[in-house]
mmCIF file with all atom_site columns, C-alpha atoms in Angstrom:
data_model
loop_
_atom_site.group_PDB
_atom_site.id
_atom_site.type_symbol
_atom_site.label_atom_id
_atom_site.label_alt_id
_atom_site.label_comp_id
_atom_site.label_asym_id
_atom_site.label_entity_id
_atom_site.label_seq_id
_atom_site.pdbx_PDB_ins_code
_atom_site.Cartn_x
_atom_site.Cartn_y
_atom_site.Cartn_z
_atom_site.occupancy
_atom_site.B_iso_or_equiv
_atom_site.pdbx_formal_charge
_atom_site.auth_seq_id
_atom_site.auth_comp_id
_atom_site.auth_asym_id
_atom_site.auth_atom_id
_atom_site.pdbx_PDB_model_num
ATOM 1   C CA . MET A 1 1   ? 0.593  8.571  67.419 1.00 42.00 ? 1   MET A CA 1
ATOM 2   C CA . ASP A 1 2   ? -0.976 11.580 68.519 1.00 47.00 ? 2   ASP A CA 1
ATOM 3   C CA . MET A 1 3   ? -1.059 14.718 65.926 1.00 50.00 ? 3   MET A CA 1
ATOM 4   C CA . ASN A 1 4   ? -0.068 17.578 67.970 1.00 42.00 ? 4   ASN A CA 1
ATOM 5   C CA . VAL A 1 5   ? 2.502  15.667 69.840 1.00 45.00 ? 5   VAL A CA 1
ATOM 6   C CA . ALA A 1 6   ? 6.331  14.899 68.715 1.00 51.00 ? 6   ALA A CA 1
ATOM 7   C CA . ARG A 1 7   ? 8.729  12.450 70.352 1.00 50.00 ? 7   ARG A CA 1
ATOM 8   C CA . ILE A 1 8   ? 11.233 14.613 71.291 1.00 51.00 ? 8   ILE A CA 1
ATOM 9   C CA . PRO A 1 9   ? 15.036 12.840 71.421 1.00 51.00 ? 9   PRO A CA 1
ATOM 10  C CA . GLY A 1 10  ? 16.419 12.421 74.878 1.00 56.00 ? 10  GLY A CA 1
ATOM 11  C CA . PRO A 1 11  ? 19.695 12.960 75.788 1.00 54.00 ? 11  PRO A CA 1
ATOM 12  C CA . THR A 1 12  ? 22.048 11.052 73.203 1.00 50.00 ? 12  THR A CA 1
ATOM 13  C CA . GLN A 1 13  ? 23.993 8.770  75.693 1.00 57.00 ? 13  GLN A CA 1
ATOM 14  C CA . GLN A 1 14  ? 23.868 5.953  73.040 1.00 62.00 ? 14  GLN A CA 1
ATOM 15  C CA . PRO A 1 15  ? 26.532 4.450  71.036 1.00 76.00 ? 15  PRO A CA 1
ATOM 16  C CA . ARG A 1 16  ? 24.107 4.572  68.078 1.00 89.00 ? 16  ARG A CA 1
ATOM 17  C CA . PRO A 1 17  ? 24.433 7.397  65.496 1.00 94.00 ? 17  PRO A CA 1
ATOM 18  C CA . VAL A 1 18  ? 21.364 9.470  65.882 1.00 95.00 ? 18  VAL A CA 1
ATOM 19  C CA . VAL A 1 19  ? 20.153 10.959 62.414 1.00 97.00 ? 19  VAL A CA 1
ATOM 20  C CA . ALA A 1 20  ? 17.691 13.198 60.943 1.00 97.00 ? 20  ALA A CA 1
ATOM 21  C CA . LEU A 1 21  ? 16.146 12.483 57.440 1.00 97.00 ? 21  LEU A CA 1
ATOM 22  C CA . VAL A 1 22  ? 13.884 15.847 56.335 1.00 95.00 ? 22  VAL A CA 1
ATOM 23  C CA . ALA A 1 23  ? 13.357 15.837 52.686 1.00 93.00 ? 23  ALA A CA 1
ATOM 24  C CA . HIS A 1 24  ? 10.799 18.081 50.979 1.00 89.00 ? 24  HIS A CA 1
ATOM 25  C CA . ASP A 1 25  ? 8.170  16.918 48.820 1.00 87.00 ? 25  ASP A CA 1
ATOM 26  C CA . ARG A 1 26  ? 10.093 16.833 45.680 1.00 90.00 ? 26  ARG A CA 1
ATOM 27  C CA . ARG A 1 27  ? 12.641 15.309 46.957 1.00 93.00 ? 27  ARG A CA 1
ATOM 28  C CA . LYS A 1 28  ? 11.153 12.279 49.554 1.00 94.00 ? 28  LYS A CA 1
ATOM 29  C CA . ASP A 1 29  ? 11.041 9.832  46.655 1.00 94.00 ? 29  ASP A CA 1
ATOM 30  C CA . GLU A 1 30  ? 14.748 10.112 46.028 1.00 96.00 ? 30  GLU A CA 1
ATOM 31  C CA . MET A 1 31  ? 15.340 9.977  50.030 1.00 96.00 ? 31  MET A CA 1
ATOM 32  C CA . VAL A 1 32  ? 13.355 6.690  50.298 1.00 96.00 ? 32  VAL A CA 1
ATOM 33  C CA . GLU A 1 33  ? 15.681 5.392  47.199 1.00 97.00 ? 33  GLU A CA 1
ATOM 34  C CA . TRP A 1 34  ? 18.665 6.573  49.680 1.00 97.00 ? 34  TRP A CA 1
ATOM 35  C CA . VAL A 1 35  ? 17.275 5.573  52.939 1.00 97.00 ? 35  VAL A CA 1
ATOM 36  C CA . LEU A 1 36  ? 16.401 1.767  50.776 1.00 96.00 ? 36  LEU A CA 1
ATOM 37  C CA . TYR A 1 37  ? 19.887 1.729  49.454 1.00 96.00 ? 37  TYR A CA 1
ATOM 38  C CA . ASN A 1 38  ? 21.462 2.578  53.248 1.00 96.00 ? 38  ASN A CA 1
ATOM 39  C CA . LYS A 1 39  ? 19.239 0.463  55.304 1.00 94.00 ? 39  LYS A CA 1
ATOM 40  C CA . GLY A 1 40  ? 22.483 -1.930 56.893 1.00 94.00 ? 40  GLY A CA 1
ATOM 41  C CA . THR A 1 41  ? 23.770 1.430  58.251 1.00 95.00 ? 41  THR A CA 1
ATOM 42  C CA . LEU A 1 42  ? 20.616 2.878  59.062 1.00 95.00 ? 42  LEU A CA 1
ATOM 43  C CA . SER A 1 43  ? 19.479 -0.240 60.735 1.00 93.00 ? 43  SER A CA 1
ATOM 44  C CA . GLU A 1 44  ? 22.413 0.326  63.165 1.00 93.00 ? 44  GLU A CA 1
ATOM 45  C CA . CYS A 1 45  ? 20.896 4.299  63.678 1.00 94.00 ? 45  CYS A CA 1
ATOM 46  C CA . SER A 1 46  ? 18.272 6.330  65.576 1.00 93.00 ? 46  SER A CA 1
ATOM 47  C CA . LEU A 1 47  ? 15.910 7.976  63.265 1.00 95.00 ? 47  LEU A CA 1
ATOM 48  C CA . TYR A 1 48  ? 14.312 11.295 63.629 1.00 96.00 ? 48  TYR A CA 1
ATOM 49  C CA . ALA A 1 49  ? 12.450 12.540 60.537 1.00 97.00 ? 49  ALA A CA 1
ATOM 50  C CA . THR A 1 50  ? 9.981  15.201 60.407 1.00 94.00 ? 50  THR A CA 1
ATOM 51  C CA . ARG A 1 51  ? 6.015  14.354 60.095 1.00 96.00 ? 51  ARG A CA 1
ATOM 52  C CA . THR A 1 52  ? 5.498  13.680 56.488 1.00 93.00 ? 52  THR A CA 1
ATOM 53  C CA . THR A 1 53  ? 9.217  12.597 55.869 1.00 95.00 ? 53  THR A CA 1
ATOM 54  C CA . GLY A 1 54  ? 9.075  10.157 58.199 1.00 95.00 ? 54  GLY A CA 1
ATOM 55  C CA . LEU A 1 55  ? 6.073  8.891  57.702 1.00 94.00 ? 55  LEU A CA 1
ATOM 56  C CA . THR A 1 56  ? 6.538  8.082  53.819 1.00 93.00 ? 56  THR A CA 1
ATOM 57  C CA . LEU A 1 57  ? 10.086 6.243  54.677 1.00 95.00 ? 57  LEU A CA 1
ATOM 58  C CA . GLU A 1 58  ? 8.418  4.116  57.838 1.00 90.00 ? 58  GLU A CA 1
ATOM 59  C CA . SER A 1 59  ? 7.424  1.584  55.649 1.00 81.00 ? 59  SER A CA 1
ATOM 60  C CA . ALA A 1 60  ? 10.049 0.877  53.002 1.00 82.00 ? 60  ALA A CA 1
ATOM 61  C CA . VAL A 1 61  ? 12.847 1.087  56.082 1.00 85.00 ? 61  VAL A CA 1
ATOM 62  C CA . GLN A 1 62  ? 10.302 -1.229 58.650 1.00 87.00 ? 62  GLN A CA 1
ATOM 63  C CA . GLN A 1 63  ? 12.335 0.000  61.464 1.00 90.00 ? 63  GLN A CA 1
ATOM 64  C CA . PRO A 1 64  ? 11.701 2.445  63.907 1.00 92.00 ? 64  PRO A CA 1
ATOM 65  C CA . ILE A 1 65  ? 11.185 6.165  63.380 1.00 95.00 ? 65  ILE A CA 1
ATOM 66  C CA . GLN A 1 66  ? 10.644 9.170  65.511 1.00 95.00 ? 66  GLN A CA 1
ATOM 67  C CA . LEU A 1 67  ? 8.649  12.064 64.371 1.00 96.00 ? 67  LEU A CA 1
ATOM 68  C CA . LEU A 1 68  ? 9.097  15.258 64.601 1.00 96.00 ? 68  LEU A CA 1
ATOM 69  C CA . LEU A 1 69  ? 6.576  17.840 63.276 1.00 95.00 ? 69  LEU A CA 1
ATOM 70  C CA . SER A 1 70  ? 5.337  18.322 59.842 1.00 92.00 ? 70  SER A CA 1
ATOM 71  C CA . GLY A 1 71  ? 8.023  20.940 58.550 1.00 86.00 ? 71  GLY A CA 1
ATOM 72  C CA . PRO A 1 72  ? 6.076  23.962 58.002 1.00 87.00 ? 72  PRO A CA 1
ATOM 73  C CA . MET A 1 73  ? 4.507  22.753 61.056 1.00 90.00 ? 73  MET A CA 1
ATOM 74  C CA . GLY A 1 74  ? 7.182  23.227 62.942 1.00 89.00 ? 74  GLY A CA 1
ATOM 75  C CA . GLY A 1 75  ? 9.445  20.244 62.977 1.00 92.00 ? 75  GLY A CA 1
ATOM 76  C CA . ASP A 1 76  ? 12.301 22.367 61.187 1.00 91.00 ? 76  ASP A CA 1
ATOM 77  C CA . ALA A 1 77  ? 12.425 24.457 63.920 1.00 91.00 ? 77  ALA A CA 1
ATOM 78  C CA . GLN A 1 78  ? 11.904 21.631 66.858 1.00 94.00 ? 78  GLN A CA 1
ATOM 79  C CA . LEU A 1 79  ? 14.802 20.079 64.623 1.00 95.00 ? 79  LEU A CA 1
ATOM 80  C CA . GLY A 1 80  ? 16.736 22.838 64.838 1.00 93.00 ? 80  GLY A CA 1
ATOM 81  C CA . ALA A 1 81  ? 16.278 22.817 68.541 1.00 93.00 ? 81  ALA A CA 1
ATOM 82  C CA . LEU A 1 82  ? 17.274 19.560 69.216 1.00 94.00 ? 82  LEU A CA 1
ATOM 83  C CA . ILE A 1 83  ? 20.281 19.916 67.030 1.00 92.00 ? 83  ILE A CA 1
ATOM 84  C CA . ALA A 1 84  ? 21.257 23.119 69.752 1.00 89.00 ? 84  ALA A CA 1
ATOM 85  C CA . GLU A 1 85  ? 21.130 20.788 72.790 1.00 88.00 ? 85  GLU A CA 1
ATOM 86  C CA . GLY A 1 86  ? 23.349 18.850 71.286 1.00 89.00 ? 86  GLY A CA 1
ATOM 87  C CA . ARG A 1 87  ? 20.913 15.704 70.632 1.00 91.00 ? 87  ARG A CA 1
ATOM 88  C CA . ILE A 1 88  ? 20.697 14.751 66.971 1.00 94.00 ? 88  ILE A CA 1
ATOM 89  C CA . ASP A 1 89  ? 24.439 13.805 65.723 1.00 95.00 ? 89  ASP A CA 1
ATOM 90  C CA . VAL A 1 90  ? 24.275 14.464 61.722 1.00 97.00 ? 90  VAL A CA 1
ATOM 91  C CA . VAL A 1 91  ? 21.597 15.501 59.501 1.00 98.00 ? 91  VAL A CA 1
ATOM 92  C CA . ILE A 1 92  ? 20.364 14.266 55.847 1.00 98.00 ? 92  ILE A CA 1
ATOM 93  C CA . PHE A 1 93  ? 18.659 17.155 54.508 1.00 95.00 ? 93  PHE A CA 1
ATOM 94  C CA . PHE A 1 94  ? 16.812 16.948 50.379 1.00 96.00 ? 94  PHE A CA 1
ATOM 95  C CA . TRP A 1 95  ? 15.803 20.298 50.554 1.00 86.00 ? 95  TRP A CA 1
ATOM 96  C CA . ASP A 1 96  ? 14.340 21.228 47.296 1.00 78.00 ? 96  ASP A CA 1
ATOM 97  C CA . PRO A 1 97  ? 16.610 24.599 46.114 1.00 76.00 ? 97  PRO A CA 1
ATOM 98  C CA . LEU A 1 98  ? 13.821 25.765 43.093 1.00 69.00 ? 98  LEU A CA 1
ATOM 99  C CA . MET A 1 99  ? 10.903 25.805 45.643 1.00 70.00 ? 99  MET A CA 1
ATOM 100 C CA . PRO A 1 100 ? 10.183 28.503 47.181 1.00 68.00 ? 100 PRO A CA 1
ATOM 101 C CA . GLN A 1 101 ? 9.313  26.841 51.113 1.00 73.00 ? 101 GLN A CA 1
ATOM 102 C CA . PRO A 1 102 ? 6.366  28.927 53.514 1.00 67.00 ? 102 PRO A CA 1
ATOM 103 C CA . HIS A 1 103 ? 8.796  27.929 56.103 1.00 70.00 ? 103 HIS A CA 1
ATOM 104 C CA . ASP A 1 104 ? 12.066 28.925 54.477 1.00 74.00 ? 104 ASP A CA 1
ATOM 105 C CA . VAL A 1 105 ? 12.820 30.696 57.761 1.00 81.00 ? 105 VAL A CA 1
ATOM 106 C CA . ASP A 1 106 ? 13.608 27.527 59.743 1.00 78.00 ? 106 ASP A CA 1
ATOM 107 C CA . VAL A 1 107 ? 14.825 26.245 56.756 1.00 83.00 ? 107 VAL A CA 1
ATOM 108 C CA . LYS A 1 108 ? 18.090 28.516 56.898 1.00 88.00 ? 108 LYS A CA 1
ATOM 109 C CA . ALA A 1 109 ? 17.838 28.536 60.950 1.00 90.00 ? 109 ALA A CA 1
ATOM 110 C CA . LEU A 1 110 ? 17.960 24.733 60.499 1.00 91.00 ? 110 LEU A CA 1
ATOM 111 C CA . LEU A 1 111 ? 21.333 24.874 58.205 1.00 92.00 ? 111 LEU A CA 1
ATOM 112 C CA . ARG A 1 112 ? 22.496 27.469 60.149 1.00 93.00 ? 112 ARG A CA 1
ATOM 113 C CA . LEU A 1 113 ? 22.031 25.678 63.687 1.00 93.00 ? 113 LEU A CA 1
ATOM 114 C CA . ALA A 1 114 ? 24.046 22.936 61.670 1.00 93.00 ? 114 ALA A CA 1
ATOM 115 C CA . VAL A 1 115 ? 26.855 24.631 60.554 1.00 91.00 ? 115 VAL A CA 1
ATOM 116 C CA . LEU A 1 116 ? 27.157 26.711 64.556 1.00 89.00 ? 116 LEU A CA 1
ATOM 117 C CA . HIS A 1 117 ? 26.673 23.463 66.213 1.00 89.00 ? 117 HIS A CA 1
ATOM 118 C CA . ASP A 1 118 ? 29.299 21.216 64.640 1.00 89.00 ? 118 ASP A CA 1
ATOM 119 C CA . VAL A 1 119 ? 26.905 18.759 63.161 1.00 93.00 ? 119 VAL A CA 1
ATOM 120 C CA . PRO A 1 120 ? 27.192 17.257 59.571 1.00 95.00 ? 120 PRO A CA 1
ATOM 121 C CA . ILE A 1 121 ? 24.259 18.066 56.963 1.00 96.00 ? 121 ILE A CA 1
ATOM 122 C CA . ALA A 1 122 ? 24.532 16.203 53.861 1.00 97.00 ? 122 ALA A CA 1
ATOM 123 C CA . CYS A 1 123 ? 21.775 17.930 51.703 1.00 94.00 ? 123 CYS A CA 1
ATOM 124 C CA . ASN A 1 124 ? 21.799 15.625 48.496 1.00 95.00 ? 124 ASN A CA 1
ATOM 125 C CA . ARG A 1 125 ? 22.642 12.016 47.332 1.00 96.00 ? 125 ARG A CA 1
ATOM 126 C CA . SER A 1 126 ? 26.489 13.058 46.928 1.00 96.00 ? 126 SER A CA 1
ATOM 127 C CA . SER A 1 127 ? 27.223 14.214 50.230 1.00 97.00 ? 127 SER A CA 1
ATOM 128 C CA . ALA A 1 128 ? 24.598 12.563 52.066 1.00 97.00 ? 128 ALA A CA 1
ATOM 129 C CA . ASP A 1 129 ? 26.863 8.864  50.617 1.00 97.00 ? 129 ASP A CA 1
ATOM 130 C CA . TYR A 1 130 ? 29.893 10.429 51.713 1.00 97.00 ? 130 TYR A CA 1
ATOM 131 C CA . LEU A 1 131 ? 29.235 10.779 55.125 1.00 96.00 ? 131 LEU A CA 1
ATOM 132 C CA . ILE A 1 132 ? 27.209 7.557  55.761 1.00 97.00 ? 132 ILE A CA 1
ATOM 133 C CA . SER A 1 133 ? 30.351 6.024  54.264 1.00 97.00 ? 133 SER A CA 1
ATOM 134 C CA . SER A 1 134 ? 32.484 7.915  56.325 1.00 95.00 ? 134 SER A CA 1
ATOM 135 C CA . PRO A 1 135 ? 34.568 5.356  58.782 1.00 93.00 ? 135 PRO A CA 1
ATOM 136 C CA . LEU A 1 136 ? 33.521 8.130  61.139 1.00 91.00 ? 136 LEU A CA 1
ATOM 137 C CA . PHE A 1 137 ? 30.461 8.242  60.755 1.00 94.00 ? 137 PHE A CA 1
ATOM 138 C CA . GLY A 1 138 ? 29.481 4.932  63.315 1.00 89.00 ? 138 GLY A CA 1
ATOM 139 C CA . ILE A 1 139 ? 31.720 6.706  66.255 1.00 88.00 ? 139 ILE A CA 1
ATOM 140 C CA . PRO A 1 140 ? 29.227 10.157 67.929 1.00 89.00 ? 140 PRO A CA 1
ATOM 141 C CA . GLU A 1 141 ? 30.939 9.873  70.612 1.00 83.00 ? 141 GLU A CA 1
ATOM 142 C CA . LYS A 1 142 ? 34.187 11.642 70.068 1.00 77.00 ? 142 LYS A CA 1
ATOM 143 C CA . TYR A 1 143 ? 31.921 14.329 68.379 1.00 80.00 ? 143 TYR A CA 1
ATOM 144 C CA . ARG A 1 144 ? 29.338 14.658 70.981 1.00 81.00 ? 144 ARG A CA 1
ATOM 145 C CA . GLU A 1 145 ? 32.159 14.994 73.960 1.00 77.00 ? 145 GLU A CA 1
ATOM 146 C CA . ASP A 1 146 ? 33.455 18.124 71.681 1.00 75.00 ? 146 ASP A CA 1
ATOM 147 C CA . ARG A 1 147 ? 29.846 19.810 70.713 1.00 74.00 ? 147 ARG A CA 1
ATOM 148 C CA . SER A 1 148 ? 29.033 18.930 75.013 1.00 72.00 ? 148 SER A CA 1
ATOM 149 C CA . ARG A 1 149 ? 31.536 21.784 75.397 1.00 70.00 ? 149 ARG A CA 1
ATOM 150 C CA . GLY A 1 150 ? 29.250 24.443 73.123 1.00 63.00 ? 150 GLY A CA 1
ATOM 151 C CA . GLY A 1 151 ? 29.944 28.106 73.202 1.00 54.00 ? 151 GLY A CA 1
ATOM 152 C CA . PRO A 1 152 ? 32.747 30.336 71.531 1.00 50.00 ? 152 PRO A CA 1
ATOM 153 C CA . GLU A 1 153 ? 35.655 28.121 73.603 1.00 59.00 ? 153 GLU A CA 1
ATOM 154 C CA . PHE A 1 154 ? 34.259 25.065 70.970 1.00 60.00 ? 154 PHE A CA 1
ATOM 155 C CA . VAL A 1 155 ? 33.458 27.190 67.777 1.00 63.00 ? 155 VAL A CA 1
ATOM 156 C CA . PRO A 1 156 ? 36.332 29.793 68.298 1.00 58.00 ? 156 PRO A CA 1
ATOM 157 C CA . TRP A 1 157 ? 35.001 31.641 64.963 1.00 59.00 ? 157 TRP A CA 1
ATOM 158 C CA . ALA A 1 158 ? 31.890 32.925 65.885 1.00 64.00 ? 158 ALA A CA 1
ATOM 159 C CA . ARG A 1 159 ? 33.540 34.850 69.124 1.00 60.00 ? 159 ARG A CA 1
ATOM 160 C CA . THR A 1 160 ? 32.250 38.103 69.455 1.00 62.00 ? 160 THR A CA 1
ATOM 161 C CA . PRO A 1 161 ? 35.117 40.701 69.533 1.00 60.00 ? 161 PRO A CA 1
#
């Protein structure tokens, strides 16, 4: 892949869950362990990752991972845009709460967009385990349909008075 071009997922009309994987530097080893533990389930998913996380995971999972930009180079913002467009079903984001990030604003925006667009997001191994083991994990179509309605009608608490 060209270092300056990211492969962007198309509209999610596939029955496979579309999972985004992101890990800050000090949590990448934990992400590799988690991905290896869940390799069977993840093999049934389409995977996307920010560049450095994806490159770290590719040899471990031995399945294609679509690479976005590196987080500090706009990958977190790029992932946020994909969430807003309804192209991501689940986000596994092992972020480091103890280290300031040069792109903290993008990290916060990514978290905000996941909540706003009702995309499940796991920020630690325990919540990631709950998400991936849910019987709802393998059937993203219903949630895609709900999220595709978008706007204030879908998120009534976000309506402006």
